[in-house]
Tab-separated table of C-alpha atoms and ligand atoms in Angstrom:
chain	number	residue	atom	x	y	z
G	416	UNK	CA	0.000	0.000	0.000
G	417	UNK	CA	0.942	3.642	-0.379
G	418	UNK	CA	-0.593	5.223	2.703
G	419	UNK	CA	1.581	5.569	5.822
G	420	UNK	CA	-1.335	6.151	8.178
G	421	UNK	CA	-5.008	5.214	8.240
G	422	UNK	CA	-8.095	6.500	10.005
G	423	UNK	CA	-11.103	4.307	10.770
G	424	UNK	CA	-14.359	6.072	11.659
G	425	UNK	CA	-15.141	9.225	9.729
G	426	UNK	CA	-17.543	11.146	11.935
G	427	UNK	CA	-16.464	14.723	12.700
G	428	UNK	CA	-13.487	13.867	14.940
G	429	UNK	CA	-12.225	11.144	12.580
G	430	UNK	CA	-12.620	13.247	9.420
G	431	UNK	CA	-10.918	16.205	11.028
G	432	UNK	CA	-8.023	14.118	12.295
G	433	UNK	CA	-7.657	12.528	8.858
G	434	UNK	CA	-7.585	15.988	7.223
G	435	UNK	CA	-5.039	17.152	9.776
G	436	UNK	CA	-2.828	14.133	8.996
G	437	UNK	CA	-3.209	14.677	5.260
G	438	UNK	CA	-2.181	18.322	5.541
G	439	UNK	CA	1.236	17.412	6.976
G	440	UNK	CA	4.129	16.892	4.659
G	441	UNK	CA	4.961	13.281	3.882
G	442	UNK	CA	1.655	11.758	4.920
G	443	UNK	CA	-0.662	9.785	2.708
G	444	UNK	CA	-3.819	8.946	4.599
G	445	UNK	CA	-6.013	5.891	4.107
G	446	UNK	CA	-9.587	6.261	5.318
G	447	UNK	CA	-12.310	3.757	6.115
G	448	UNK	CA	-15.803	4.000	7.513
G	449	UNK	CA	-18.357	1.267	8.176
G	450	UNK	CA	-20.793	2.838	5.741
G	451	UNK	CA	-19.020	3.873	2.539
G	452	UNK	CA	-21.225	6.967	2.110
G	453	UNK	CA	-19.273	8.897	4.746
G	454	UNK	CA	-16.007	7.952	3.034
G	455	UNK	CA	-17.332	9.153	-0.328
G	456	UNK	CA	-18.465	12.453	1.180
G	457	UNK	CA	-15.060	13.053	2.735
G	458	UNK	CA	-13.246	12.174	-0.515
G	459	UNK	CA	-15.440	14.467	-2.606
G	460	UNK	CA	-15.372	17.362	-0.144
G	461	UNK	CA	-11.612	17.220	0.346
G	462	UNK	CA	-9.901	16.269	-2.887
G	463	UNK	CA	-6.877	18.340	-1.777
G	464	UNK	CA	-6.215	15.788	0.985
G	465	UNK	CA	-5.389	13.000	-1.452
G	466	UNK	CA	-7.127	10.417	0.706
G	467	UNK	CA	-6.991	6.759	-0.224
G	468	UNK	CA	-10.545	5.523	0.380
G	469	UNK	CA	-11.575	1.903	0.808
G	470	UNK	CA	-14.905	0.123	0.735
G	471	UNK	CA	-13.791	-2.855	2.779
G	472	UNK	CA	-11.507	-3.336	5.727
G	473	UNK	CA	-9.372	-5.704	3.607
G	474	UNK	CA	-8.830	-2.994	0.975
G	475	UNK	CA	-8.069	-0.550	3.758
G	476	UNK	CA	-5.355	-2.847	5.157
G	477	UNK	CA	-3.959	-3.339	1.659
G	478	UNK	CA	-3.796	0.422	1.095
G	479	UNK	CA	-1.395	0.853	4.034
G	480	UNK	CA	2.368	0.440	3.864
G	481	UNK	CA	3.904	-1.827	6.517
G	482	UNK	CA	4.153	-1.674	9.444
G	483	UNK	CA	0.550	-0.560	9.114
G	484	UNK	CA	-0.682	2.143	11.444
G	485	UNK	CA	-4.375	2.936	11.858
G	486	UNK	CA	-6.138	5.296	14.233
G	487	UNK	CA	-9.646	4.309	15.275
G	488	UNK	CA	-11.959	7.277	15.837
G	489	UNK	CA	-15.301	5.754	16.787
G	490	UNK	CA	-17.632	6.382	19.718
G	491	UNK	CA	-16.093	4.678	22.766
G	492	UNK	CA	-17.710	1.419	23.800
G	493	UNK	CA	-18.699	-1.817	22.100
G	494	UNK	CA	-18.093	-0.287	18.666
G	495	UNK	CA	-14.423	0.057	19.527
G	496	UNK	CA	-14.101	-3.671	20.271
G	497	UNK	CA	-15.792	-4.515	16.973
G	498	UNK	CA	-13.409	-2.338	14.944
G	499	UNK	CA	-10.360	-3.662	16.801
G	500	UNK	CA	-11.449	-7.234	16.005
G	501	UNK	CA	-11.903	-6.373	12.337
G	502	UNK	CA	-8.510	-4.700	12.102
G	503	UNK	CA	-6.769	-7.472	14.028
G	504	UNK	CA	-8.004	-9.916	11.396
G	505	UNK	CA	-6.474	-8.046	8.471
G	506	UNK	CA	-3.369	-6.625	10.181
G	507	UNK	CA	-0.121	-8.515	10.774
G	508	UNK	CA	2.355	-8.749	13.643
G	509	UNK	CA	4.235	-5.478	14.008
G	510	UNK	CA	1.290	-3.374	12.786
G	511	UNK	CA	-0.185	-0.750	15.101
G	512	UNK	CA	-3.816	-0.158	16.042
G	513	UNK	CA	-4.459	3.147	17.821
G	514	UNK	CA	-7.712	3.881	19.642
G	515	UNK	CA	-8.119	7.666	19.650
G	516	UNK	CA	-11.515	7.662	21.361
G	517	UNK	CA	-12.364	8.440	24.971
G	518	UNK	CA	-12.042	4.818	26.109
G	519	UNK	CA	-12.128	3.835	29.758
G	520	UNK	CA	-8.495	3.078	30.607
G	521	UNK	CA	-9.309	-0.337	32.061
G	522	UNK	CA	-10.859	-1.290	28.701
G	523	UNK	CA	-7.641	-0.127	27.067
G	524	UNK	CA	-5.572	-2.294	29.414
G	525	UNK	CA	-7.777	-5.275	28.543
G	526	UNK	CA	-7.642	-4.586	24.799
G	527	UNK	CA	-3.899	-4.042	24.762
G	528	UNK	CA	-3.367	-7.390	26.452
G	529	UNK	CA	-5.635	-9.213	24.017
G	530	UNK	CA	-4.218	-7.563	20.886
G	531	UNK	CA	-0.605	-8.031	22.031
G	532	UNK	CA	-1.079	-11.813	21.848
G	533	UNK	CA	-1.501	-11.503	18.075
G	534	UNK	CA	1.819	-9.631	17.777
G	535	UNK	CA	-0.023	-6.463	16.764
G	536	UNK	CA	0.565	-3.340	18.868
G	537	UNK	CA	-2.416	-1.668	20.475
G	538	UNK	CA	-2.140	1.924	21.603
G	539	UNK	CA	-4.844	3.757	23.537
G	540	UNK	CA	-4.353	7.454	22.854
G	541	UNK	CA	-6.262	10.235	24.534
G	542	UNK	CA	-6.933	13.037	22.073
G	543	UNK	CA	-8.169	16.359	23.364
G	544	UNK	CA	-9.244	19.544	21.691
G	545	UNK	CA	-12.631	18.758	20.266
G	546	UNK	CA	-13.406	19.083	16.571
G	547	UNK	CA	-11.243	22.123	16.048
G	548	UNK	CA	-8.284	20.541	17.830
G	549	UNK	CA	-8.562	17.379	15.763
G	550	UNK	CA	-8.348	19.488	12.617
G	551	UNK	CA	-5.685	22.008	13.579
G	552	UNK	CA	-3.698	20.359	16.344
G	553	UNK	CA	-4.887	18.451	19.381
G	554	UNK	CA	-3.075	17.467	22.548
G	555	UNK	CA	-2.335	13.751	22.300
G	556	UNK	CA	-1.793	11.325	25.172
G	557	UNK	CA	-0.677	7.967	23.794
G	558	UNK	CA	-0.101	4.868	25.918
G	559	UNK	CA	0.986	1.465	24.620
G	560	UNK	CA	4.447	0.026	24.104
G	561	UNK	CA	7.558	2.160	23.785
G	562	UNK	CA	8.322	0.213	20.595
G	563	UNK	CA	5.093	1.296	18.910
G	564	UNK	CA	5.796	4.888	19.918
G	565	UNK	CA	8.930	4.842	17.748
G	566	UNK	CA	6.690	4.614	14.680
G	567	UNK	CA	3.787	6.551	16.095
G	568	UNK	CA	5.661	9.367	17.813
G	569	UNK	CA	6.744	11.237	14.664
G	570	UNK	CA	3.286	10.895	13.065
G	571	UNK	CA	1.505	12.170	16.180
G	572	UNK	CA	4.061	14.944	16.666
G	573	UNK	CA	3.363	16.137	13.131
G	574	UNK	CA	-0.338	16.720	13.833
G	575	UNK	CA	-0.279	17.758	17.497
G	576	UNK	CA	-0.714	21.308	18.713
G	577	UNK	CA	2.528	23.168	19.334
G	578	UNK	CA	3.121	24.985	22.606
G	579	UNK	CA	6.207	27.141	22.937
G	580	UNK	CA	7.825	25.256	20.081
G	581	UNK	CA	7.113	21.778	21.439
G	582	UNK	CA	4.504	19.352	20.072
G	583	UNK	CA	1.796	18.529	22.601
G	584	UNK	CA	2.364	14.786	22.624
G	585	UNK	CA	4.445	12.439	24.745
G	586	UNK	CA	4.546	8.708	25.378
G	587	UNK	CA	2.597	8.765	28.633
G	588	UNK	CA	3.260	5.171	29.711
G	589	UNK	CA	2.374	1.612	28.760
G	590	UNK	CA	-1.041	0.106	27.953
G	591	UNK	CA	-3.851	2.259	29.434
G	592	UNK	CA	-1.677	5.125	30.714
G	593	UNK	CA	-2.674	7.474	27.885
G	594	UNK	CA	-6.381	7.003	28.359
G	595	UNK	CA	-5.944	7.257	32.119
G	596	UNK	CA	-4.276	10.642	31.762
G	597	UNK	CA	-6.932	11.772	29.259
G	598	UNK	CA	-9.558	10.794	31.828
G	599	UNK	CA	-7.840	12.964	34.439
G	600	UNK	CA	-7.678	15.786	31.886
G	601	UNK	CA	-11.435	15.544	31.534
G	602	UNK	CA	-11.952	15.462	35.298
G	603	UNK	CA	-9.937	18.664	35.603
G	604	UNK	CA	-11.923	20.058	32.666
G	605	UNK	CA	-15.148	19.401	34.606
G	606	UNK	CA	-13.773	21.143	37.713
G	607	UNK	CA	-12.441	24.106	35.744
G	608	UNK	CA	-15.781	24.564	33.958
G	609	UNK	CA	-17.787	24.308	37.175
G	610	UNK	CA	-15.518	26.804	38.955
G	611	UNK	CA	-15.914	29.272	36.099
G	612	UNK	CA	-19.680	28.740	36.180
G	613	UNK	CA	-19.770	29.401	39.930
G	614	UNK	CA	-17.728	32.569	39.456
G	615	UNK	CA	-20.185	33.751	36.794
G	616	UNK	CA	-23.190	32.979	39.000
G	617	UNK	CA	-21.742	34.816	42.018
G	618	UNK	CA	-20.846	37.873	39.948
G	619	UNK	CA	-24.188	37.974	38.229
G	620	UNK	CA	-26.236	37.572	41.386
G	621	UNK	CA	-23.932	39.739	43.447
G	622	UNK	CA	-23.502	42.688	41.108
G	623	UNK	CA	-26.452	42.454	38.739
G	624	UNK	CA	-24.097	42.726	35.768
G	625	UNK	CA	-25.447	41.393	32.484
G	626	UNK	CA	-23.921	38.352	30.764
G	627	UNK	CA	-22.306	40.669	28.210
G	628	UNK	CA	-20.769	42.749	30.997
G	629	UNK	CA	-19.529	39.606	32.703
G	630	UNK	CA	-18.060	38.553	29.353
G	631	UNK	CA	-15.888	41.663	29.614
G	632	UNK	CA	-14.818	40.610	33.110
G	633	UNK	CA	-13.752	37.190	31.828
G	634	UNK	CA	-11.994	38.711	28.828
G	635	UNK	CA	-10.059	40.870	31.265
G	636	UNK	CA	-9.233	37.851	33.453
G	637	UNK	CA	-7.965	36.131	30.342
G	638	UNK	CA	-5.085	38.597	30.185
G	639	UNK	CA	-3.750	37.547	33.609
G	640	UNK	CA	-2.885	34.439	35.602
G	641	UNK	CA	-6.228	32.808	34.696
G	642	UNK	CA	-5.418	32.994	30.981
G	643	UNK	CA	-6.895	29.844	29.444
G	644	UNK	CA	-9.030	28.482	26.640
G	645	UNK	CA	-11.972	27.849	28.982
G	646	UNK	CA	-11.983	31.447	30.271
G	647	UNK	CA	-11.719	32.705	26.694
G	648	UNK	CA	-14.674	30.668	25.412
G	649	UNK	CA	-16.700	31.549	28.516
G	650	UNK	CA	-16.521	35.202	27.504
G	651	UNK	CA	-17.701	34.279	24.012
G	652	UNK	CA	-20.601	32.188	25.288
G	653	UNK	CA	-21.696	34.974	27.647
G	654	UNK	CA	-21.587	37.552	24.857
G	655	UNK	CA	-23.772	35.509	22.543
G	656	UNK	CA	-27.273	36.887	21.927
G	657	UNK	CA	-30.104	34.552	20.967
G	658	UNK	CA	-31.340	35.452	17.476
G	659	UNK	CA	-34.891	34.402	18.193
G	660	UNK	CA	-35.572	36.161	21.494
G	661	UNK	CA	-32.883	38.823	21.574
G	662	UNK	CA	-31.938	37.604	25.058
G	663	UNK	CA	-28.494	36.505	26.135
G	664	UNK	CA	-28.158	32.943	24.863
G	665	UNK	CA	-27.104	31.738	28.317
G	666	UNK	CA	-30.559	32.765	29.574
G	667	UNK	CA	-32.435	30.620	27.086
G	668	UNK	CA	-30.261	27.495	27.341
G	669	UNK	CA	-31.904	24.879	29.582
G	670	UNK	CA	-29.896	24.783	32.811
G	671	UNK	CA	-29.340	21.021	32.883
G	672	UNK	CA	-25.744	20.023	32.183
G	673	UNK	CA	-25.032	16.856	30.247
G	674	UNK	CA	-22.118	14.499	30.724
G	675	UNK	CA	-20.756	11.645	28.684
G	676	UNK	CA	-19.091	9.908	31.594
G	677	UNK	CA	-15.379	10.734	31.664
G	678	UNK	CA	-15.772	13.043	34.682
G	679	UNK	CA	-17.625	10.342	36.577
G	680	UNK	CA	-14.870	7.839	35.667
G	681	UNK	CA	-12.272	10.175	37.150
G	682	UNK	CA	-14.175	10.244	40.412
G	683	UNK	CA	-14.993	6.514	40.441
G	684	UNK	CA	-11.329	5.721	39.852
G	685	UNK	CA	-10.293	8.196	42.528
G	686	UNK	CA	-12.613	6.497	45.013
G	687	UNK	CA	-10.980	3.161	44.206
G	688	UNK	CA	-7.525	4.665	44.567
G	689	UNK	CA	-8.507	6.532	47.744
G	690	UNK	CA	-7.605	9.952	46.333
G	691	UNK	CA	-9.755	12.910	47.437
G	692	UNK	CA	-10.527	14.665	44.160
G	693	UNK	CA	-13.276	16.610	45.890
G	694	UNK	CA	-13.327	19.561	43.478
G	695	UNK	CA	-13.750	17.259	40.491
G	696	UNK	CA	-16.384	15.212	42.339
G	697	UNK	CA	-18.401	18.338	43.159
G	698	UNK	CA	-18.246	19.372	39.516
G	699	UNK	CA	-19.623	16.001	38.419
G	700	UNK	CA	-22.332	16.115	41.100
G	701	UNK	CA	-23.252	19.709	40.219
G	702	UNK	CA	-24.082	18.484	36.706
G	703	UNK	CA	-26.136	15.609	38.189
G	704	UNK	CA	-28.037	17.983	40.471
G	705	UNK	CA	-28.782	20.331	37.580
G	706	UNK	CA	-30.227	17.447	35.582
G	707	UNK	CA	-32.851	16.417	38.137
G	708	UNK	CA	-35.858	18.526	37.096
G	709	UNK	CA	-38.370	16.696	39.299
G	710	UNK	CA	-36.286	17.136	42.440
G	711	UNK	CA	-35.535	20.748	41.586
G	712	UNK	CA	-39.212	21.519	40.942
G	713	UNK	CA	-40.183	19.937	44.261
G	714	UNK	CA	-37.570	22.017	46.080
G	715	UNK	CA	-38.213	25.494	44.676
G	716	UNK	CA	-40.119	26.609	47.758
G	717	UNK	CA	-37.507	25.417	50.254
G	718	UNK	CA	-36.500	28.460	52.300
G	719	UNK	CA	-33.355	30.417	51.524
G	720	UNK	CA	-31.428	32.835	53.744
G	721	UNK	CA	-33.498	35.257	55.806
G	722	UNK	CA	-31.250	38.298	55.369
G	723	UNK	CA	-30.891	40.041	52.084
G	724	UNK	CA	-27.450	40.060	50.542
G	725	UNK	CA	-25.849	43.070	48.970
G	726	UNK	CA	-22.403	43.560	47.555
G	727	UNK	CA	-20.934	46.833	48.797
G	728	UNK	CA	-18.231	47.251	46.241
G	729	UNK	CA	-18.682	45.291	43.001
G	730	UNK	CA	-15.061	45.793	41.901
G	731	UNK	CA	-13.673	44.351	45.140
G	732	UNK	CA	-16.143	41.494	45.038
G	733	UNK	CA	-15.209	40.611	41.463
G	734	UNK	CA	-11.533	40.627	42.379
G	735	UNK	CA	-12.289	38.340	45.330
G	736	UNK	CA	-14.109	35.950	43.013
G	737	UNK	CA	-11.177	36.006	40.590
G	738	UNK	CA	-8.760	35.049	43.336
G	739	UNK	CA	-11.120	32.390	44.701
G	740	UNK	CA	-11.304	30.935	41.212
G	741	UNK	CA	-7.537	30.850	40.896
G	742	UNK	CA	-7.035	29.177	44.287
G	743	UNK	CA	-9.779	26.616	43.614
G	744	UNK	CA	-8.296	25.902	40.210
G	745	UNK	CA	-4.925	25.173	41.793
G	746	UNK	CA	-6.663	22.679	44.092
G	747	UNK	CA	-8.425	20.978	41.171
G	748	UNK	CA	-5.115	20.487	39.333
G	749	UNK	CA	-3.370	19.424	42.523
G	750	UNK	CA	-6.024	16.778	43.098
G	751	UNK	CA	-5.910	15.651	39.466
G	752	UNK	CA	-2.136	15.229	39.595
G	753	UNK	CA	-2.474	13.309	42.885
G	754	UNK	CA	-4.696	10.886	41.043
G	755	UNK	CA	-2.136	10.549	38.250
G	756	UNK	CA	0.538	9.698	40.833
G	757	UNK	CA	-1.738	7.136	42.521
G	758	UNK	CA	-2.831	5.607	39.208
G	759	UNK	CA	0.763	5.356	37.992
G	760	UNK	CA	1.702	3.522	41.154
G	761	UNK	CA	-1.306	1.217	41.039
G	762	UNK	CA	-0.910	0.277	37.379
G	763	UNK	CA	2.875	0.344	37.150
G	764	UNK	CA	3.245	3.335	34.832
G	765	UNK	CA	6.238	5.602	34.786
G	766	UNK	CA	4.437	8.893	34.183
G	767	UNK	CA	6.380	12.135	34.108
G	768	UNK	CA	4.051	14.693	35.625
G	769	UNK	CA	5.954	17.652	34.209
G	770	UNK	CA	5.631	16.221	30.695
G	771	UNK	CA	1.877	15.825	31.142
G	772	UNK	CA	1.541	19.465	32.170
G	773	UNK	CA	3.603	20.393	29.090
G	774	UNK	CA	1.437	18.550	26.592
G	775	UNK	CA	-1.656	20.151	28.123
G	776	UNK	CA	-0.337	23.645	27.368
G	777	UNK	CA	-1.709	23.535	23.853
G	778	UNK	CA	-4.479	21.897	21.854
G	779	UNK	CA	-6.552	20.534	24.703
G	780	UNK	CA	-9.620	21.919	26.442
G	781	UNK	CA	-7.781	22.817	29.670
G	782	UNK	CA	-4.898	24.528	27.875
G	783	UNK	CA	-3.565	27.423	29.899
G	784	UNK	CA	-0.463	29.422	30.707
G	785	UNK	CA	-0.780	28.101	34.220
G	786	UNK	CA	0.430	24.643	33.130
G	787	UNK	CA	3.965	25.996	32.751
G	788	UNK	CA	3.968	26.554	36.507
G	789	UNK	CA	3.068	22.894	37.035
G	790	UNK	CA	5.894	21.732	34.767
G	791	UNK	CA	8.279	23.985	36.700
G	792	UNK	CA	7.048	22.648	40.033
G	793	UNK	CA	7.770	19.052	39.016
G	794	UNK	CA	11.082	20.060	37.439
G	795	UNK	CA	12.157	21.537	40.760
G	796	UNK	CA	10.932	18.555	42.757
G	797	UNK	CA	10.057	15.362	40.888
G	798	UNK	CA	8.860	13.763	44.114
G	799	UNK	CA	6.440	16.566	44.957
G	800	UNK	CA	3.685	14.904	47.008
G	801	UNK	CA	1.011	17.574	46.560
G	802	UNK	CA	1.197	20.212	43.851
G	803	UNK	CA	-0.364	22.854	46.094
G	804	UNK	CA	2.662	22.598	48.411
G	805	UNK	CA	5.121	23.633	45.669
G	806	UNK	CA	6.472	27.132	46.443
G	807	UNK	CA	4.793	28.860	43.499
G	808	UNK	CA	1.347	27.438	44.258
G	809	UNK	CA	1.768	27.836	47.978
G	810	UNK	CA	2.408	31.553	47.445
G	811	UNK	CA	-0.438	31.850	44.964
G	812	UNK	CA	-2.915	30.347	47.415
G	813	UNK	CA	-1.485	32.396	50.263
G	814	UNK	CA	-2.194	35.531	48.242
G	815	UNK	CA	-5.692	34.408	47.315
G	816	UNK	CA	-6.934	32.763	50.464
G	817	UNK	CA	-8.518	35.739	52.202
G	818	UNK	CA	-10.558	36.425	49.080
G	819	UNK	CA	-11.349	32.731	48.749
G	820	UNK	CA	-12.683	32.572	52.297
G	821	UNK	CA	-14.777	35.717	51.814
G	822	UNK	CA	-16.296	34.344	48.615
G	823	UNK	CA	-17.181	30.971	50.122
G	824	UNK	CA	-18.644	32.647	53.215
G	825	UNK	CA	-20.554	35.082	51.026
G	826	UNK	CA	-21.952	32.275	48.893
G	827	UNK	CA	-23.172	30.468	52.011
G	828	UNK	CA	-24.626	33.668	53.394
G	829	UNK	CA	-26.368	34.556	50.150
G	830	UNK	CA	-27.661	31.057	49.481
G	831	UNK	CA	-25.784	30.716	46.223
G	832	UNK	CA	-24.458	27.232	45.533
G	833	UNK	CA	-20.682	27.192	45.163
G	834	UNK	CA	-19.891	23.502	45.661
G	835	UNK	CA	-16.564	23.506	43.835
G	836	UNK	CA	-15.310	26.723	45.465
G	837	UNK	CA	-16.278	25.572	48.943
G	838	UNK	CA	-15.154	21.960	48.700
G	839	UNK	CA	-11.776	23.110	47.357
G	840	UNK	CA	-11.365	25.432	50.310
G	841	UNK	CA	-12.350	22.671	52.752
G	842	UNK	CA	-9.841	20.373	51.100
G	843	UNK	CA	-7.146	23.011	51.485
G	844	UNK	CA	-7.975	23.526	55.143
G	845	UNK	CA	-8.157	19.782	55.712
G	846	UNK	CA	-4.795	19.214	54.081
G	847	UNK	CA	-3.029	21.902	56.083
G	848	UNK	CA	-4.689	21.072	59.431
G	849	UNK	CA	-2.455	20.134	62.320
G	850	UNK	CA	-4.999	17.776	63.760
G	851	UNK	CA	-8.095	16.409	62.051
G	852	UNK	CA	-11.247	15.085	63.713
G	853	UNK	CA	-10.371	11.783	62.055
G	854	UNK	CA	-9.149	10.909	65.558
G	855	UNK	CA	-12.748	11.052	66.747
G	856	UNK	CA	-13.912	8.946	63.811
G	857	UNK	CA	-11.330	6.335	64.828
G	858	UNK	CA	-12.725	6.439	68.374
G	859	UNK	CA	-16.254	5.946	67.058
G	860	UNK	CA	-15.160	3.050	64.863
G	861	UNK	CA	-13.433	1.446	67.783
G	862	UNK	CA	-16.516	1.947	69.962
G	863	UNK	CA	-19.053	0.227	67.756
G	864	UNK	CA	-16.922	-2.191	65.814
G	865	UNK	CA	-13.676	-2.720	67.722
G	866	UNK	CA	-11.910	-1.442	64.602
G	867	UNK	CA	-8.912	-0.390	66.737
G	868	UNK	CA	-6.793	2.762	66.562
G	869	UNK	CA	-3.176	3.835	66.679
G	870	UNK	CA	-1.752	6.339	69.166
G	871	UNK	CA	0.366	9.415	68.577
G	872	UNK	CA	2.714	8.566	71.440
G	873	UNK	CA	3.592	4.903	70.985
G	874	UNK	CA	3.788	2.096	68.444
G	875	UNK	CA	1.117	-0.537	68.236
G	876	UNK	CA	-2.601	-0.994	67.698
G	877	UNK	CA	-5.108	-0.436	70.474
G	878	UNK	CA	-8.701	-1.036	71.479
G	879	UNK	CA	-10.668	0.380	74.377
G	880	UNK	CA	-13.007	-2.044	76.160
G	881	UNK	CA	-15.989	0.279	75.622
G	882	UNK	CA	-18.607	-2.119	76.974
G	883	UNK	CA	-16.316	-3.329	79.756
G	884	UNK	CA	-14.245	-1.311	82.189
G	885	UNK	CA	-13.096	1.080	79.433
G	886	UNK	CA	-9.478	0.237	79.896
G	887	UNK	CA	-7.244	0.115	76.834
G	888	UNK	CA	-5.760	-3.082	75.544
G	889	UNK	CA	-3.176	-3.823	72.923
G	890	UNK	CA	-4.985	-5.202	69.911
G	891	UNK	CA	-4.264	-6.867	66.595
G	892	UNK	CA	-4.802	-4.520	63.683
G	893	UNK	CA	-8.044	-5.721	62.088
G	894	UNK	CA	-7.774	-3.711	58.876
O	1595	6PG	C1	-11.629	17.050	24.932
O	1595	6PG	C2	-12.944	16.940	25.611
O	1595	6PG	C3	-13.811	15.936	24.926
O	1595	6PG	C4	-15.265	16.017	25.325
O	1595	6PG	C5	-15.595	15.103	26.469
O	1595	6PG	C6	-16.348	15.656	27.613
O	1595	6PG	O1	-10.657	16.864	25.640
O	1595	6PG	O2	-11.589	17.326	23.737
O	1595	6PG	O3	-12.766	16.552	26.934
O	1595	6PG	O4	-13.236	14.690	25.110
O	1595	6PG	O5	-15.712	17.285	25.430
O	1595	6PG	O6	-16.300	14.064	25.863
O	1595	6PG	O7	-17.700	15.677	27.338
O	1595	6PG	P1	-18.883	15.691	28.397
O	1595	6PG	O8	-18.902	17.043	28.998
O	1595	6PG	O9	-20.074	15.420	27.541
O	1595	6PG	O10	-18.671	14.590	29.388
């Protein structure tokens, strides 16, 4: 065959990725879709791409030069398994199958193991940046074998976004590491979006500014330390006017947030790993709460705060909200990176945290200036146990915390939900606490279940004879 790379699945993401590949020097791109119609449309709409189209999977395999490399871009789930099976039948040992969808990383681990037995390489690659990113340069998070990355690396580098001269792609780790890191990216994306939404809500309800005026606030924020794609698009969404009603679009969009599952996976995985990603969890739950119309309708007459709330100085309040957003955002990233560390340990991946922050600087949904600070933090201390404790972030939070506390207190006082702001602050205070009431929880556990406890002043495991004479005995750890 003549093509050096193939794409299977030609919906928007697949077509755009194929066009991106075709636009780079040296690539000839083979394309295949289950129904040939989509292939024909792509070929006729983009003759400049020089695609090699195939009607059957056999022809597709034959159109590729060896070792064959194909990127699957289909909706994650059972469809992915079907396409992998098809490709595995027509590919040969040494060929590479890449899954570029949002697969659950444990599926990727399973698939990699199964495909490896045939001698074919299987690479799960997280691809972020939506439709536009796929076309012009996404951030790419490939897992799989180091050997397959030798072939794949240059191809992916050629189409990835470029941040400060570097392509936003790195070999994340083996088997499911790439999809794991993409999942964390999405969890952080959820938190970032929710925090921005809370900031908007507080400003709107606190100052009475219109969405268009708040768009200006966000545009201004986008010139400072909060500079990011999500802040930028927030301003654009807020500025949009509905053609039909003449109202701000945000006021006519139904306030029930959807979710395709990657945020929930981040939290489910974090629960299994025992990592408190509370900001991300609140963001996922905030979407769930919004999407419960029956419960919300039943609750509309529940009482709110008895005192009225007024903002004395809108400018000061907005600056407080900005700082609260920045501090909460630091917590969300800190928690996300904690989960990466825990996942890497659990699944045996050697993930370089600084490299992950680097490849998120461009192309992806959470792209931001801020990620440079994360790379620097890990460069200074590779064994950093919590990102928020790195000097830069420590100082940033120190500078923001008074504002952060005022905003969370104000939200509670005003009856405005700010779950991500407030849980992030609680996490911060929990993390830095000298003593936690976990000691009391241990006492309670020991009381009702003889679950035992440890002491601060001596080695060993202890139990108090709660239903006896309440003396303490040395006990065997029953964990
Ligand atoms: C990206 C996005 C992309 C998508 C997710 C989240 O990195 O390009 O994360 O993968 O937007 O599917 O979508 P939901 O909000 O529907 O879960």
